[in-house]
Amino acid sequence: EIDILKAHELNKFDIFTTKTLVEFYVDSKKFDEAIPYCDLMISKNIETSYFVMVKISCKIYTGMWDGLIKDLDLFNYKADDTIMFRPLALKYFNDDAKLHKKNAENYWVQRLKSKQMPVFQENLIKNKNETKNKFKIGYVSGDIRKHAVFHLIQDLFLNHDKTTFEIYVYSLVKREGPEREKVLKNVDCFFDINDRSNDEIVKLMQSHSLDIAIDLSGYTMHGKSEIFNFDIAKKKINYLGYPGTMGTNRYDYIIADKVIIPEEHKNFYSEKVLYLNENYQPFTPIPFENDFDRQIFNLPENCFILGCLSRIEKILPNIFNIWMRIMKKHLDTNLALYITDDKVKINLKNYCDQNNFDFSRIIFLNHINHLDNLKRISMFDLYLDTYPYNGHTGISDSLFQSCVPTISLNGNSFASRVSMSLLSTLNLHTLITTSEKEYEEKIDFYCSNRSELKKIRDHLLNYKNKNFNRMKSFTNNFENLMLGLIKS
């Protein structure tokens, strides 16, 4: 940090040095320290679109919302085909699927350069032509641990037909625990590759002659998408962990359903779209009682609880404003949020004070284990989704696990259409909204007509009770999709 600051002092407007400095602060989660350097470059109109993106990202990760709407307007004005930003971070504040694709394309090229990977490499090691009895599927993931992706996909490994498929897992993060042990127990081959070089990983995977390689991480924190630049399998698939296109034809397919990627949106994806016959998420309903005393979870008894467990970076001020206006209108309501960072809480309090919102009616939830968290969510009266990055695992938890009526706001990109897909699976189209006005009106309606929520909750409970074995049919659907690829 000291060396970068010294270099910056020599030339405060040098693009490379300033980018290095702000990226260092972002990687170190010192978001508030990056903002002044972004402002400096923006004031001189130097790569404004990039530095305003970094500034926005810093603000949303900390709940520093002063001037954020103005920053978003500036970004929307400046954004063009030269855009290159962290693809996942862009989705938190932008819903333009065309822009997401262009950004991913640019990011992919830059990522290969930064990793010193060749732009294209054909068959370093040819797949063997030996006769084999089983088809080989390899999963690459940084989330074989306590993580949302694990909670979704764990029972796909359990239910795979081991007489037809040989399952390989390549773990990018080694984390001891029951999650890792469950996967180890239910796959044929498990490899910890966190300490291996890209070259070693590629050669390892090529030696296994995989029919299909599935990237479960994409452009997320622990992803190693660059290894998919090589021929590590006959077919390569982007699935589940990253909600969008990878921006390169080095992935053959992306798995989705027809709500998340309708036919008319296919041009926003570099991959060919593989459609599952049902919702794209491989979740397993977990049986538990849905009638608890709120005091067990330190929740107030005599109030109507609105809840959202999305991380702070998914909550934008325009959506938060809607929630607080609803609470101002319905005086017996409280808002439950899963925010534990004290700095973020202070920023939210300052924002509430400036906008005459009642901060005291926000319930800040503490961290508890996954099952207890599902039970706690079941105590909410109404779950509220975020936009433009919907809750993904969080919404399947609220609907299919905790059975809480959920209002969604949906848009045009993968990340903003997940809740629409989940609600469509349940035939709860009345809970789907597509504008802020409709979203606020829908929340207001159910706060005013609470008996309607009981009907929806009963519908959710009934669906859950009939679908405890859902992963068996899902896995069969998934495997048929894979067999179609292998045999094509």
Coordinates of C-alpha atoms in Angstrom, one line a residue:
E1 CA 0.0 0.0 0.0
I2 CA 2.8 2.4 0.9
D3 CA 4.6 1.9 -2.4
I4 CA 1.4 2.4 -4.4
L5 CA 0.7 5.6 -2.5
K6 CA 4.2 6.9 -3.2
A7 CA 3.8 6.2 -6.9
H8 CA 0.4 7.9 -6.8
E9 CA 1.9 11.0 -5.2
L10 CA 4.3 11.3 -8.1
N11 CA 1.4 11.4 -10.6
K12 CA -2.0 11.7 -9.1
F13 CA -3.8 11.3 -12.4
D14 CA -1.9 8.2 -13.7
I15 CA -4.5 5.7 -14.7
F16 CA -2.5 2.5 -14.0
T17 CA -1.4 3.7 -10.5
T18 CA -4.8 4.9 -9.5
K19 CA -6.5 1.8 -10.7
T20 CA -4.0 -0.3 -8.8
L21 CA -4.6 1.7 -5.7
V22 CA -8.4 1.6 -5.7
E23 CA -8.4 -2.1 -6.6
F24 CA -6.1 -2.7 -3.6
Y25 CA -8.5 -0.9 -1.3
V26 CA -11.5 -2.9 -2.7
D27 CA -9.7 -6.2 -2.4
S28 CA -8.8 -5.2 1.2
K29 CA -12.4 -4.2 1.8
K30 CA -11.3 -0.7 2.7
F31 CA -14.0 0.7 0.5
D32 CA -14.3 4.1 2.1
E33 CA -10.6 4.7 1.3
A34 CA -11.0 4.0 -2.4
I35 CA -13.8 6.6 -2.9
P36 CA -11.7 9.8 -2.8
Y37 CA -9.3 8.5 -5.4
C38 CA -12.3 7.6 -7.6
D39 CA -13.7 11.1 -7.1
L40 CA -10.4 12.6 -8.1
M41 CA -10.4 10.8 -11.5
I42 CA -14.1 11.5 -12.1
S43 CA -13.5 15.2 -11.5
K44 CA -10.9 15.2 -14.3
N45 CA -13.1 13.0 -16.6
I46 CA -10.4 10.3 -16.7
E47 CA -11.9 6.9 -17.4
T48 CA -15.1 8.1 -15.7
S49 CA -17.2 5.0 -16.4
Y50 CA -14.6 2.7 -14.7
F51 CA -14.1 4.9 -11.6
V52 CA -17.7 5.6 -11.1
M53 CA -18.3 1.8 -11.2
V54 CA -15.7 1.3 -8.5
K55 CA -17.2 4.2 -6.5
I56 CA -20.7 2.7 -6.7
S57 CA -19.4 -0.7 -5.7
C58 CA -17.7 0.7 -2.7
K59 CA -20.8 2.5 -1.6
I60 CA -23.2 -0.5 -1.9
Y61 CA -20.8 -2.8 0.0
T62 CA -20.9 -0.4 2.9
G63 CA -24.4 1.1 2.8
M64 CA -23.0 4.6 2.1
W65 CA -25.9 5.8 0.0
D66 CA -25.4 9.5 -0.1
G67 CA -25.3 10.6 -3.7
L68 CA -25.6 7.0 -4.9
I69 CA -28.5 7.6 -7.2
K70 CA -26.6 10.4 -8.9
D71 CA -23.6 8.1 -9.3
L72 CA -25.9 5.5 -10.9
D73 CA -27.2 8.1 -13.3
L74 CA -23.7 9.1 -14.3
F75 CA -22.8 5.4 -14.9
N76 CA -25.8 4.8 -17.1
Y77 CA -24.9 7.9 -19.1
K78 CA -21.2 6.9 -19.5
A79 CA -21.4 3.1 -20.0
D80 CA -20.5 1.8 -23.4
D81 CA -19.0 -1.2 -25.2
T82 CA -15.6 -0.5 -23.6
I83 CA -16.9 -1.4 -20.2
M84 CA -14.8 -3.8 -18.1
F85 CA -15.7 -4.3 -14.5
R86 CA -16.0 -7.3 -12.2
P87 CA -19.0 -9.1 -13.8
L88 CA -20.7 -10.1 -10.5
A89 CA -20.3 -6.7 -9.0
L90 CA -21.9 -5.0 -12.0
K91 CA -25.1 -7.1 -11.5
Y92 CA -25.7 -5.6 -8.1
F93 CA -26.6 -2.2 -9.6
N94 CA -27.4 -2.8 -13.3
D95 CA -30.0 -4.8 -15.1
D96 CA -28.9 -4.4 -18.7
A97 CA -28.4 -7.9 -20.0
K98 CA -26.7 -6.6 -23.2
L99 CA -24.3 -4.6 -21.2
H100 CA -23.6 -7.6 -18.9
K101 CA -22.6 -9.6 -22.0
K102 CA -20.3 -7.0 -23.3
N103 CA -18.7 -6.5 -19.9
A104 CA -18.2 -10.3 -19.6
E105 CA -16.6 -10.5 -23.0
N106 CA -14.1 -7.7 -22.2
Y107 CA -13.4 -9.1 -18.7
W108 CA -12.7 -12.6 -20.1
V109 CA -10.1 -11.3 -22.5
Q110 CA -8.5 -9.2 -19.7
R111 CA -8.6 -12.2 -17.3
L112 CA -6.7 -14.4 -19.7
K113 CA -4.0 -11.7 -20.0
S114 CA -3.7 -11.1 -16.3
K115 CA -3.4 -14.9 -15.7
Q116 CA -0.9 -15.1 -18.5
M117 CA -3.1 -17.7 -20.2
P118 CA -3.1 -18.3 -24.0
V119 CA -6.1 -16.9 -25.8
F120 CA -6.9 -20.4 -27.2
Q121 CA -5.4 -23.8 -26.8
E122 CA -6.6 -26.8 -28.7
N123 CA -6.3 -30.3 -27.1
L124 CA -3.1 -30.2 -25.1
I125 CA -3.8 -33.8 -24.2
K126 CA -6.2 -35.6 -26.5
N127 CA -9.1 -37.4 -24.9
K128 CA -8.5 -41.1 -24.9
N129 CA -10.7 -43.2 -27.1
E130 CA -10.9 -46.2 -24.8
T131 CA -14.1 -48.1 -24.4
K132 CA -15.8 -47.1 -21.2
N133 CA -18.9 -48.2 -19.3
K134 CA -19.8 -44.8 -17.7
F135 CA -20.0 -41.2 -18.8
K136 CA -17.8 -38.8 -16.9
I137 CA -19.0 -35.5 -15.4
G138 CA -16.6 -33.2 -13.6
Y139 CA -17.8 -30.4 -11.4
V140 CA -15.4 -27.5 -10.6
S141 CA -16.4 -25.4 -7.5
G142 CA -15.1 -23.1 -4.9
D143 CA -18.1 -23.6 -2.7
I144 CA -17.9 -27.1 -1.3
R145 CA -18.3 -25.6 2.1
K146 CA -20.9 -23.7 4.1
H147 CA -22.2 -21.7 1.1
A148 CA -25.4 -21.1 -0.7
V149 CA -24.3 -23.1 -3.8
F150 CA -23.5 -26.1 -1.7
H151 CA -26.9 -26.0 0.0
L152 CA -28.5 -26.1 -3.4
I153 CA -26.4 -28.7 -5.2
Q154 CA -25.5 -31.2 -2.5
D155 CA -28.2 -33.7 -3.3
L156 CA -27.5 -33.7 -7.0
F157 CA -24.3 -35.6 -6.0
L158 CA -26.3 -37.9 -3.8
N159 CA -28.8 -38.8 -6.4
H160 CA -26.6 -39.1 -9.5
D161 CA -27.1 -42.5 -11.2
K162 CA -23.7 -44.0 -10.5
T163 CA -24.3 -47.0 -12.8
T164 CA -24.4 -44.5 -15.8
F165 CA -22.2 -41.6 -14.6
E166 CA -18.8 -41.4 -13.0
I167 CA -18.7 -38.2 -11.0
Y168 CA -15.6 -36.1 -10.4
V169 CA -15.4 -33.0 -8.2
Y170 CA -12.6 -30.5 -8.3
S171 CA -12.6 -28.3 -5.2
L172 CA -11.1 -24.8 -5.5
V173 CA -11.3 -24.2 -1.7
K174 CA -10.4 -26.8 0.9
R175 CA -12.6 -26.4 3.9
E176 CA -13.0 -29.3 6.3
G177 CA -16.5 -30.0 7.5
P178 CA -19.7 -32.0 7.0
E179 CA -20.3 -30.3 3.6
R180 CA -17.0 -31.5 2.2
E181 CA -17.5 -35.0 3.8
K182 CA -21.0 -35.3 2.2
V183 CA -19.6 -34.6 -1.3
L184 CA -16.6 -36.9 -0.7
K185 CA -19.0 -39.7 0.3
N186 CA -21.2 -39.4 -2.8
V187 CA -18.9 -38.9 -5.7
D188 CA -16.4 -41.2 -7.4
C189 CA -13.4 -39.0 -7.4
F190 CA -12.7 -35.8 -5.3
F191 CA -9.7 -33.6 -5.9
D192 CA -8.5 -30.6 -3.8
I193 CA -7.0 -28.3 -6.4
N194 CA -6.7 -25.1 -4.4
D195 CA -2.9 -25.4 -4.2
R196 CA -2.3 -26.4 -7.8
S197 CA -1.3 -24.2 -10.7
N198 CA -3.6 -23.7 -13.6
D199 CA -1.3 -25.8 -15.8
E200 CA -1.5 -28.7 -13.2
I201 CA -5.3 -28.4 -13.0
V202 CA -5.7 -28.5 -16.7
K203 CA -3.4 -31.5 -17.1
L204 CA -5.2 -33.3 -14.2
M205 CA -8.6 -32.8 -15.7
Q206 CA -7.5 -33.7 -19.2
S207 CA -6.1 -37.0 -17.9
H208 CA -9.6 -37.9 -16.7
S209 CA -11.1 -37.8 -20.2
L210 CA -14.2 -36.0 -19.0
D211 CA -17.3 -36.0 -21.2
I212 CA -18.6 -32.9 -19.5
A213 CA -17.0 -30.3 -17.2
I214 CA -19.4 -28.0 -15.3
D215 CA -18.2 -24.7 -13.8
L216 CA -20.2 -24.1 -10.6
S217 CA -18.3 -20.9 -9.7
G218 CA -17.8 -18.8 -12.9
Y219 CA -16.9 -15.2 -12.0
T220 CA -17.4 -15.5 -8.3
M221 CA -14.7 -15.1 -5.6
H222 CA -13.0 -18.4 -5.8
G223 CA -13.7 -19.2 -9.5
K224 CA -11.0 -20.4 -11.9
S225 CA -12.8 -19.8 -15.1
E226 CA -9.5 -19.5 -17.0
I227 CA -9.1 -23.3 -17.0
F228 CA -12.2 -23.6 -19.1
N229 CA -10.2 -21.9 -21.9
F230 CA -8.6 -25.3 -22.4
D231 CA -10.2 -28.5 -23.7
I232 CA -10.7 -30.1 -20.3
A233 CA -13.8 -32.0 -21.4
K234 CA -15.7 -32.7 -24.6
K235 CA -18.4 -30.2 -23.5
K236 CA -18.1 -27.3 -21.0
I237 CA -21.0 -25.8 -19.1
N238 CA -21.6 -22.7 -17.0
Y239 CA -24.1 -23.5 -14.2
L240 CA -25.6 -22.2 -11.0
G241 CA -22.8 -20.3 -9.1
Y242 CA -22.6 -17.3 -11.4
P243 CA -25.9 -15.8 -12.7
G244 CA -25.0 -14.8 -16.3
T245 CA -23.0 -15.3 -19.4
M246 CA -19.2 -15.9 -19.2
G247 CA -18.8 -13.8 -22.3
T248 CA -16.8 -16.4 -24.3
N249 CA -17.5 -19.3 -26.6
R250 CA -15.0 -21.4 -24.7
Y251 CA -18.0 -22.5 -22.6
D252 CA -20.4 -24.5 -24.8
Y253 CA -23.5 -24.1 -22.7
I254 CA -25.3 -22.4 -19.9
I255 CA -28.1 -24.2 -18.0
A256 CA -31.2 -22.3 -17.2
D257 CA -35.0 -22.5 -17.5
K258 CA -37.3 -20.7 -19.9
V259 CA -38.3 -18.0 -17.3
I260 CA -34.7 -16.9 -16.5
I261 CA -33.6 -17.0 -20.1
P262 CA -36.6 -16.7 -22.4
E263 CA -36.0 -17.4 -26.1
E264 CA -35.9 -13.7 -27.0
H265 CA -33.0 -13.2 -24.5
K266 CA -30.7 -15.9 -25.9
N267 CA -28.6 -13.3 -27.8
F268 CA -27.5 -11.9 -24.4
Y269 CA -25.5 -15.1 -23.8
S270 CA -22.3 -16.3 -25.4
E271 CA -23.1 -19.9 -24.5
K272 CA -25.9 -22.0 -26.1
V273 CA -28.8 -22.3 -23.6
L274 CA -29.7 -25.7 -22.2
Y275 CA -33.2 -25.7 -20.8
L276 CA -34.2 -27.9 -17.9
N277 CA -37.9 -28.9 -17.9
E278 CA -38.3 -27.4 -14.4
N279 CA -36.8 -24.7 -12.3
Y280 CA -33.0 -24.5 -12.8
Q281 CA -32.2 -24.7 -9.0
P282 CA -31.4 -28.1 -7.5
F283 CA -32.8 -27.4 -4.0
T284 CA -34.0 -30.1 -1.6
P285 CA -36.9 -29.2 0.8
I286 CA -35.8 -29.9 4.4
P287 CA -38.6 -31.1 6.7
F288 CA -39.1 -29.2 10.0
E289 CA -41.9 -27.8 12.0
N290 CA -43.1 -24.3 11.0
D291 CA -44.7 -23.3 14.2
F292 CA -42.2 -21.8 16.7
D293 CA -42.2 -19.2 19.4
R294 CA -40.6 -16.1 18.0
Q295 CA -38.8 -15.5 21.3
I296 CA -36.6 -18.5 20.5
F297 CA -35.0 -16.4 17.8
N298 CA -35.2 -13.1 19.6
L299 CA -37.9 -11.8 17.4
P300 CA -40.7 -9.5 18.7
E301 CA -44.0 -11.3 19.3
N302 CA -46.6 -8.7 18.5
C303 CA -45.7 -7.2 15.2
F304 CA -45.8 -7.9 11.5
I305 CA -42.3 -8.9 10.3
L306 CA -41.1 -7.9 6.9
G307 CA -37.8 -9.8 6.2
C308 CA -34.9 -9.7 3.8
L309 CA -31.7 -11.7 4.3
S310 CA -29.9 -10.4 1.2
R311 CA -26.4 -9.0 1.7
I312 CA -26.1 -5.2 1.9
E313 CA -24.6 -5.0 -1.6
K314 CA -27.9 -6.3 -3.0
I315 CA -30.0 -3.6 -1.2
L316 CA -30.1 -0.4 -3.1
P317 CA -31.6 2.8 -1.5
N318 CA -34.6 3.0 -3.9
I319 CA -35.7 -0.5 -2.7
F320 CA -34.9 0.3 1.0
N321 CA -36.9 3.5 0.7
I322 CA -40.0 1.4 -0.4
W323 CA -39.6 -0.8 2.7
M324 CA -39.3 2.1 5.0
R325 CA -42.3 3.9 3.5
I326 CA -44.3 0.8 4.0
M327 CA -43.3 0.7 7.7
K328 CA -44.2 4.4 8.0
K329 CA -47.7 3.6 6.8
H330 CA -48.2 0.3 8.7
L331 CA -47.1 1.1 12.3
D332 CA -47.1 -2.4 13.6
T333 CA -44.4 -3.6 11.1
N334 CA -40.8 -4.3 11.6
L335 CA -38.0 -5.0 9.1
A336 CA -35.6 -7.9 9.7
L337 CA -32.2 -7.7 8.0
Y338 CA -29.2 -9.9 8.1
I339 CA -26.5 -7.2 8.5
T340 CA -23.8 -7.7 11.1
D341 CA -21.2 -5.1 10.2
D342 CA -21.3 -2.2 12.7
K343 CA -20.1 0.3 10.1
V344 CA -22.9 -0.6 7.8
K345 CA -25.4 -0.3 10.6
I346 CA -24.1 3.2 11.4
N347 CA -24.4 4.2 7.7
L348 CA -28.0 2.9 7.6
K349 CA -28.8 4.9 10.7
N350 CA -27.4 8.0 9.2
Y351 CA -29.4 7.5 6.1
C352 CA -32.6 6.9 8.1
D353 CA -32.1 10.0 10.1
Q354 CA -31.5 12.1 7.0
N355 CA -34.7 10.7 5.4
N356 CA -37.0 10.7 8.4
F357 CA -37.2 6.8 8.6
D358 CA -37.5 5.0 11.9
F359 CA -34.3 3.1 12.2
S360 CA -35.4 1.7 15.6
R361 CA -37.8 -0.6 13.8
I362 CA -35.1 -2.5 12.0
I363 CA -34.2 -5.9 13.5
F364 CA -30.6 -6.9 12.8
L365 CA -30.3 -10.6 12.8
N366 CA -27.3 -12.5 14.1
H367 CA -25.6 -15.4 12.4
I368 CA -27.0 -18.9 13.2
N369 CA -26.6 -22.3 11.5
H370 CA -28.4 -23.0 8.2
L371 CA -31.3 -25.1 9.6
D372 CA -32.0 -22.7 12.4
N373 CA -31.9 -19.8 10.0
L374 CA -34.6 -21.5 7.9
K375 CA -36.7 -21.9 11.0
R376 CA -36.2 -18.2 11.8
I377 CA -37.2 -17.1 8.4
S378 CA -40.4 -19.1 8.8
M379 CA -41.3 -16.6 11.6
F380 CA -41.5 -13.8 9.1
D381 CA -44.9 -12.6 7.8
L382 CA -43.7 -11.4 4.4
Y383 CA -40.4 -11.8 2.7
L384 CA -39.1 -9.0 0.4
D385 CA -36.8 -9.5 -2.5
T386 CA -34.1 -7.2 -3.8
Y387 CA -33.5 -5.7 -7.3
P388 CA -31.7 -5.8 -9.7
Y389 CA -29.9 -8.7 -8.0
N390 CA -32.6 -10.9 -6.7
G391 CA -32.1 -13.3 -3.8
H392 CA -31.3 -16.6 -5.3
T393 CA -30.8 -19.3 -2.7
G394 CA -32.3 -16.9 -0.3
I395 CA -35.6 -16.9 -2.2
S396 CA -35.7 -20.6 -2.6
D397 CA -35.2 -20.8 1.1
S398 CA -38.0 -18.4 1.9
L399 CA -40.4 -20.1 -0.5
F400 CA -39.6 -23.8 -0.5
Q401 CA -38.0 -24.2 2.9
S402 CA -39.5 -21.7 5.2
C403 CA -42.8 -21.3 3.3
V404 CA -43.1 -17.5 3.6
P405 CA -45.0 -15.5 1.0
T406 CA -42.4 -13.5 -1.0
I407 CA -42.8 -10.4 -3.1
S408 CA -40.3 -10.1 -6.0
L409 CA -39.2 -7.3 -8.3
N410 CA -37.9 -8.7 -11.6
G411 CA -36.2 -7.4 -14.7
N412 CA -34.3 -8.4 -17.8
S413 CA -31.0 -10.1 -16.7
F414 CA -30.4 -13.5 -15.3
A415 CA -29.8 -12.2 -11.8
S416 CA -33.1 -10.2 -11.8
R417 CA -35.2 -13.1 -13.1
V418 CA -34.5 -15.8 -10.6
S419 CA -37.3 -15.0 -8.2
M420 CA -39.7 -14.8 -11.1
S421 CA -38.7 -18.3 -12.1
L422 CA -39.1 -19.7 -8.5
L423 CA -42.5 -18.1 -8.1
S424 CA -43.6 -19.3 -11.5
T425 CA -42.7 -22.9 -10.4
L426 CA -45.2 -22.4 -7.6
N427 CA -47.9 -20.7 -9.8
L428 CA -47.7 -17.7 -7.6
H429 CA -47.6 -15.1 -10.4
T430 CA -49.5 -12.7 -8.3
L431 CA -46.4 -12.1 -6.2
I432 CA -44.3 -11.2 -9.2
T433 CA -43.8 -7.5 -10.0
T434 CA -41.9 -5.7 -12.7
S435 CA -41.8 -2.1 -11.6
E436 CA -41.0 -0.2 -8.4
K437 CA -44.5 1.2 -8.3
E438 CA -46.1 -2.3 -8.6
Y439 CA -43.7 -3.7 -6.1
E440 CA -44.6 -1.1 -3.4
E441 CA -48.3 -1.5 -4.1
K442 CA -48.1 -5.3 -3.8
I443 CA -46.3 -5.1 -0.4
D444 CA -48.8 -2.5 0.8
F445 CA -51.7 -4.7 -0.3
Y446 CA -50.5 -7.7 1.7
C447 CA -49.7 -5.6 4.7
S448 CA -53.3 -4.4 4.5
N449 CA -54.9 -7.8 3.6
R450 CA -53.0 -10.2 5.9
S451 CA -55.6 -13.0 5.7
E452 CA -54.5 -13.5 2.1
L453 CA -51.0 -14.4 3.3
K454 CA -52.4 -17.4 5.2
K455 CA -53.7 -18.8 1.9
I456 CA -50.3 -18.4 0.3
R457 CA -48.5 -19.9 3.2
D458 CA -50.8 -22.9 3.2
H459 CA -50.1 -23.3 -0.6
L460 CA -46.3 -23.2 0.1
L461 CA -46.6 -25.7 2.9
N462 CA -48.7 -28.0 0.8
Y463 CA -46.1 -27.8 -2.1
K464 CA -43.3 -28.5 0.3
N465 CA -45.0 -31.5 1.9
K466 CA -45.5 -33.0 -1.6
N467 CA -41.9 -32.4 -2.8
F468 CA -39.5 -33.8 -0.3
N469 CA -38.2 -36.2 -3.0
R470 CA -38.0 -33.4 -5.5
M471 CA -34.3 -34.0 -6.2
K472 CA -34.9 -37.5 -7.6
S473 CA -37.0 -36.1 -10.4
F474 CA -34.6 -33.1 -10.8
T475 CA -31.6 -35.3 -11.1
N476 CA -33.3 -37.5 -13.7
N477 CA -34.1 -34.4 -15.7
F478 CA -30.6 -33.1 -15.3
E479 CA -29.0 -36.4 -16.3
N480 CA -31.2 -36.7 -19.4
L481 CA -30.0 -33.3 -20.4
M482 CA -26.4 -34.4 -20.0
L483 CA -27.0 -37.7 -21.9
G484 CA -28.4 -35.7 -24.8
L485 CA -25.2 -33.7 -25.0
I486 CA -22.9 -36.6 -24.7
K487 CA -24.7 -38.6 -27.4
S488 CA -25.2 -35.7 -29.8

